[in-house]
Amino acid sequence: MKRNNFRFTVTMLILWGSLCFAQTDTTQIKDDFKPSTLNQPGQDYPQVNSQGYVRFSIKAPEAQSVSVSLGGGTPLAKNEEGIWTGTTKGPEDEGFHYYHLTVDGGTFNDPGTLNFYGSTRWESGIEIPAHDQDFYALKDVPHGRVQQILFPSASTGTSRRAFVYTPPGYDKELTKQYPVLYLQHGWGEDETAWSNQGHANLIMDNLIAEGKIKPFLIVMTYGMTNEIKFGGLRNFDIKPFQTVLVDELIPYVDANFRTLSDQPHRAMAGLSMGGMETKTITLANLDKFSHIGLFSGGSFSMEDVDKTPGFIDKVKLVFVSFGSRELENRSGRRGGFFGDPKANADALKQAGINSVFYISPSTAHEFLSWRRSLYEFAPLLFK
Amino acid sequence: MKRNNFRFTVTMLILWGSLCFAQTDTTQIKDDFKPSTLNQPGQDYPQVNSQGYVRFSIKAPEAQSVSVSLGGGTPLAKNEEGIWTGTTKGPEDEGFHYYHLTVDGGTFNDPGTLNFYGSTRWESGIEIPAHDQDFYALKDVPHGRVQQILFPSASTGTSRRAFVYTPPGYDKELTKQYPVLYLQHGWGEDETAWSNQGHANLIMDNLIAEGKIKPFLIVMTYGMTNEIKFGGLRNFDIKPFQTVLVDELIPYVDANFRTLSDQPHRAMAGLSMGGMETKTITLANLDKFSHIGLFSGGSFSMEDVDKTPGFIDKVKLVFVSFGSRELENRSGRRGGFFGDPKANADALKQAGINSVFYISPSTAHEFLSWRRSLYEFAPLLFK
């Protein structure tokens, strides 16, 4: 992929992610609000009702204005006790959403909720319970671990952080070796995203407990090696991250975990910008990766296949997914700036490639799309 | 320890932690401010200068008042661009401090900095570089891991989270077994505190790299099992946490990590409330713990020793520490409500107990006291 295309697509992905799908709704709002599952301990607000409306309560007695970015902008009103309250004007999509407050013109987090790293800052987060939330729920099953490692990186002159999911039993079956999935976050997020927002570890624990997958490791590290500030994507260059991932992290993981370190047992996937990174890095390193996943991060066309020697022999799976709202909301242009990813997936399939296309129902460029993508992707790996 | 005493002492510890040691200073403030090392990526403020003054910059153009809790309360002033700025009136103590903003009467975090769990909420954090910061710095040495585990807890009906530090080499020397230190946070903190605020993993990595200690595991879990809200300590009861720790977590760790699981190779320590928990739990379980550390969390008197059968035979180390400001700031009452911990330590020593007393210079009831305490404590363990 040319660098200009990469830059353009990443920029579009960012804009895409910020699009507002809020609806104006005349339905009666049910009075069954409960504290969000992501609230800080002991905090009653924000609250979510069974329809997906969100209600906020912020103490700021002397403030002139308080609004919430969720729901396309939700203004709050002050009551007699100096508490600002309000409810989104429509129900929110199921799943996880980032948001923040605007208090008298300043950007702050909601003191009621936990924070999650997105948009290059720690943002407030809220969870609208999804009808299929069971697959990423914390259950009474054997749990794997999420291990923070610090690995040496000569190219950046730092010790860099990654998280490694090891499945249940990893520390008991001491002769067993495991395949590895390298899994990347999106623009403005970091290596904490797939565990905190994505529940990747719980998705794996549950899939393993149900016997739906063979256990493998997941490695998650920071993919914006040379970029942190909003707008900095002008100068985005895949090389620094590719060097860290391919030349430094992979050898470290293979030396320090019990991996199957050959190409057939190594996969890479990513969401949004992480999907774009995945495409670029895997195409340039097909001797290292056999299974590829792009979650809301572009697709592979036959042109990509044709210009990449060995693609058909070496690539054992191409998985491409989107949230349904990403593809339906572009003024009739099917697929929007992604081209037509379904047609691309079909073309690869006809060429004999193991090509899988998945649409997450009723979700946008957000984490429920990606939790579901991982859930669909994982069972297809390392067959 | 009687429950009423425990409650009283914990309450005093909380008040103690909130005491303000800010000074009014007439020294000229040096203009060498740099972004705090705990700032969020790309954020220029807050800043710290070489004297320990802290400067804030908060955007909130329409706000009526913005102040910062640090420095005994630092009011900010608005400039023409709607940015509120200000500097602490005196230098802050070296090390880590929690703080928050008050914006128009509401409590918010500083959007410039990372958040740390303390006071039962995610608070803003700032780091004043300490003259001895090298011992907890991230260096180019072999690094251990911090492993998030989820362990089953029948007594609370949940899967509970703990973090386990495993030293460098743990995953290579597959027949080696390690001693274990159970290390507790303070009131209002959680199982993330010792890694995030305390840098326990880096302290261990550095001590191991310098050959100053034999490697051991550290296990950190949530110690406020039945209490989360401020004021809830009225009903504090050690039993629920003791059950989780002794009956559930320890057996899980011994079954899932390569531990030396006998009493001589198990230690417990904690800071503040975690020290009080440590004292209570170890005295009731001397068949399980041999090495004990109380960091700003009380001391052992000869009365404690005399009323605990087997103490002298079973306890191989009693380590008690405080920040110097904790003992010097009680209107001449040496030791304040802690009694006289130095005299207690001396009495134990005279009775033939391996009793070590440590004072962290120029620090209060804060994390630099406890980083230093761990650094002093670790080399004494499991000799």
GROMACS .gro file of C-alpha atoms in nm, chain A residues 16-181:
model
  166
   16TRP     CA    1  -1.569   0.757   1.051
   17GLY     CA    2  -1.527   0.670   1.415
   18SER     CA    3  -1.645   1.011   1.520
   19LEU     CA    4  -1.962   1.008   1.312
   20CYS     CA    5  -2.275   1.039   1.514
   21PHE     CA    6  -2.549   0.783   1.476
   22ALA     CA    7  -2.777   0.923   1.744
   23GLN     CA    8  -3.143   0.913   1.671
   24THR     CA    9  -3.422   1.137   1.782
   25ASP     CA   10  -3.667   0.907   1.942
   26THR     CA   11  -4.028   0.959   2.041
   27THR     CA   12  -4.054   0.629   2.229
   28GLN     CA   13  -4.141   0.660   2.594
   29ILE     CA   14  -3.830   0.629   2.806
   30LYS     CA   15  -3.859   0.341   3.052
   31ASP     CA   16  -3.779   0.422   3.413
   32ASP     CA   17  -3.556   0.121   3.473
   33PHE     CA   18  -3.219   0.295   3.480
   34LYS     CA   19  -2.933   0.113   3.653
   35PRO     CA   20  -2.573   0.219   3.720
   36SER     CA   21  -2.347   0.143   3.424
   37THR     CA   22  -2.132  -0.165   3.471
   38LEU     CA   23  -1.828   0.055   3.404
   39ASN     CA   24  -1.893   0.294   3.692
   40GLN     CA   25  -1.622   0.352   3.947
   41PRO     CA   26  -1.682   0.164   4.274
   42GLY     CA   27  -1.980   0.301   4.464
   43GLN     CA   28  -2.087   0.547   4.194
   44ASP     CA   29  -2.458   0.560   4.105
   45TYR     CA   30  -2.421   0.754   3.779
   46PRO     CA   31  -2.414   0.736   3.481
   47GLN     CA   32  -2.707   0.498   3.444
   48VAL     CA   33  -2.840   0.297   3.150
   49ASN     CA   34  -3.196   0.174   3.096
   50SER     CA   35  -3.320  -0.138   2.921
   51GLN     CA   36  -3.371   0.055   2.597
   52GLY     CA   37  -3.014   0.188   2.587
   53TYR     CA   38  -3.081   0.544   2.703
   54VAL     CA   39  -2.808   0.690   2.922
   55ARG     CA   40  -2.871   0.927   3.213
   56PHE     CA   41  -2.600   1.147   3.359
   57SER     CA   42  -2.559   1.326   3.691
   58ILE     CA   43  -2.269   1.564   3.743
   59LYS     CA   44  -2.210   1.785   4.046
   60ALA     CA   45  -2.086   2.131   3.951
   61PRO     CA   46  -2.304   2.383   4.136
   62GLU     CA   47  -2.140   2.699   4.001
   63ALA     CA   48  -2.099   2.586   3.640
   64GLN     CA   49  -2.262   2.776   3.356
   65SER     CA   50  -2.299   2.480   3.120
   66VAL     CA   51  -2.236   2.108   3.125
   67SER     CA   52  -2.284   1.876   2.830
   68VAL     CA   53  -2.190   1.520   2.739
   69SER     CA   54  -2.042   1.413   2.406
   70LEU     CA   55  -2.245   1.090   2.400
   71GLY     CA   56  -2.561   1.074   2.191
   72GLY     CA   57  -2.439   1.334   1.947
   73GLY     CA   58  -2.415   1.584   2.230
   74THR     CA   59  -2.638   1.574   2.534
   75PRO     CA   60  -2.690   1.903   2.720
   76LEU     CA   61  -2.745   1.869   3.094
   77ALA     CA   62  -2.964   2.094   3.308
   78LYS     CA   63  -2.893   2.207   3.663
   79ASN     CA   64  -3.133   2.128   3.946
   80GLU     CA   65  -3.174   2.308   4.277
   81GLU     CA   66  -2.896   2.109   4.443
   82GLY     CA   67  -2.643   2.216   4.181
   83ILE     CA   68  -2.649   1.874   4.012
   84TRP     CA   69  -2.651   1.867   3.633
   85THR     CA   70  -2.865   1.589   3.492
   86GLY     CA   71  -2.984   1.478   3.151
   87THR     CA   72  -3.061   1.181   2.932
   88THR     CA   73  -2.946   1.100   2.579
   89LYS     CA   74  -3.211   1.197   2.328
   90GLY     CA   75  -3.216   0.849   2.181
   91PRO     CA   76  -3.104   0.500   2.275
   92GLU     CA   77  -2.739   0.425   2.219
   93ASP     CA   78  -2.611   0.125   2.025
   94GLU     CA   79  -2.534  -0.182   2.230
   95GLY     CA   80  -2.178  -0.210   2.351
   96PHE     CA   81  -1.897   0.017   2.462
   97HIS     CA   82  -1.878   0.391   2.391
   98TYR     CA   83  -1.619   0.655   2.472
   99TYR     CA   84  -1.739   0.999   2.585
  100HIS     CA   85  -1.638   1.304   2.782
  101LEU     CA   86  -1.791   1.608   2.945
  102THR     CA   87  -1.769   1.971   2.844
  103VAL     CA   88  -1.783   2.182   3.161
  104ASP     CA   89  -1.779   2.556   3.099
  105GLY     CA   90  -1.587   2.506   2.778
  106GLY     CA   91  -1.329   2.264   2.920
  107THR     CA   92  -1.297   1.892   2.847
  108PHE     CA   93  -1.318   1.667   3.153
  109ASN     CA   94  -1.409   1.308   3.230
  110ASP     CA   95  -1.722   1.198   3.408
  111PRO     CA   96  -1.609   1.137   3.768
  112GLY     CA   97  -1.864   0.855   3.789
  113THR     CA   98  -1.708   0.618   3.537
  114LEU     CA   99  -1.387   0.435   3.461
  115ASN     CA  100  -1.151   0.574   3.199
  116PHE     CA  101  -1.030   0.404   2.883
  117TYR     CA  102  -0.751   0.513   2.654
  118GLY     CA  103  -0.893   0.635   2.321
  119SER     CA  104  -0.851   0.946   2.103
  120THR     CA  105  -0.499   0.977   2.254
  121ARG     CA  106  -0.648   1.050   2.594
  122TRP     CA  107  -0.806   0.862   2.883
  123GLU     CA  108  -1.177   0.902   2.813
  124SER     CA  109  -1.488   0.815   3.007
  125GLY     CA  110  -1.648   0.487   2.906
  126ILE     CA  111  -1.998   0.347   2.920
  127GLU     CA  112  -2.139   0.005   2.841
  128ILE     CA  113  -2.486  -0.053   2.696
  129PRO     CA  114  -2.561  -0.417   2.778
  130ALA     CA  115  -2.570  -0.613   2.453
  131HIS     CA  116  -2.817  -0.894   2.387
  132ASP     CA  117  -2.520  -1.122   2.317
  133GLN     CA  118  -2.297  -1.001   2.602
  134ASP     CA  119  -2.261  -1.354   2.735
  135PHE     CA  120  -1.967  -1.429   2.504
  136TYR     CA  121  -1.748  -1.167   2.672
  137ALA     CA  122  -1.886  -1.198   3.026
  138LEU     CA  123  -1.671  -1.283   3.326
  139LYS     CA  124  -1.784  -1.636   3.405
  140ASP     CA  125  -1.700  -1.913   3.645
  141VAL     CA  126  -1.465  -2.088   3.401
  142PRO     CA  127  -1.087  -2.135   3.410
  143HIS     CA  128  -0.924  -1.800   3.337
  144GLY     CA  129  -0.611  -1.726   3.145
  145ARG     CA  130  -0.380  -1.444   3.241
  146VAL     CA  131  -0.296  -1.105   3.096
  147GLN     CA  132   0.077  -1.063   3.146
  148GLN     CA  133   0.242  -0.725   3.124
  149ILE     CA  134   0.588  -0.760   2.972
  150LEU     CA  135   0.857  -0.498   2.916
  151PHE     CA  136   1.066  -0.586   2.611
  152PRO     CA  137   1.388  -0.422   2.492
  153SER     CA  138   1.356  -0.217   2.174
  154ALA     CA  139   1.685  -0.108   2.022
  155SER     CA  140   1.513   0.081   1.741
  156THR     CA  141   1.335   0.315   1.982
  157GLY     CA  142   1.590   0.303   2.262
  158THR     CA  143   1.326   0.205   2.518
  159SER     CA  144   1.180  -0.080   2.715
  160ARG     CA  145   0.837  -0.111   2.557
  161ARG     CA  146   0.522  -0.252   2.710
  162ALA     CA  147   0.308  -0.531   2.572
  163PHE     CA  148   0.037  -0.751   2.718
  164VAL     CA  149   0.033  -1.122   2.652
  165TYR     CA  150  -0.278  -1.330   2.704
  166THR     CA  151  -0.184  -1.682   2.810
  167PRO     CA  152  -0.467  -1.935   2.816
  168PRO     CA  153  -0.569  -2.143   3.120
  169GLY     CA  154  -0.322  -2.425   3.170
  170TYR     CA  155  -0.031  -2.240   3.009
  171ASP     CA  156   0.158  -2.256   3.338
  172LYS     CA  157   0.080  -2.620   3.402
  173GLU     CA  158   0.142  -2.794   3.071
  174LEU     CA  159   0.505  -2.692   3.066
  175THR     CA  160   0.603  -2.870   2.746
  176LYS     CA  161   0.313  -2.746   2.534
  177GLN     CA  162   0.378  -2.483   2.266
  178TYR     CA  163   0.116  -2.241   2.141
  179PRO     CA  164   0.035  -2.043   1.825
  180VAL     CA  165   0.032  -1.664   1.860
  181LEU     CA  166  -0.203  -1.389   1.745
   0.00000   0.00000   0.00000
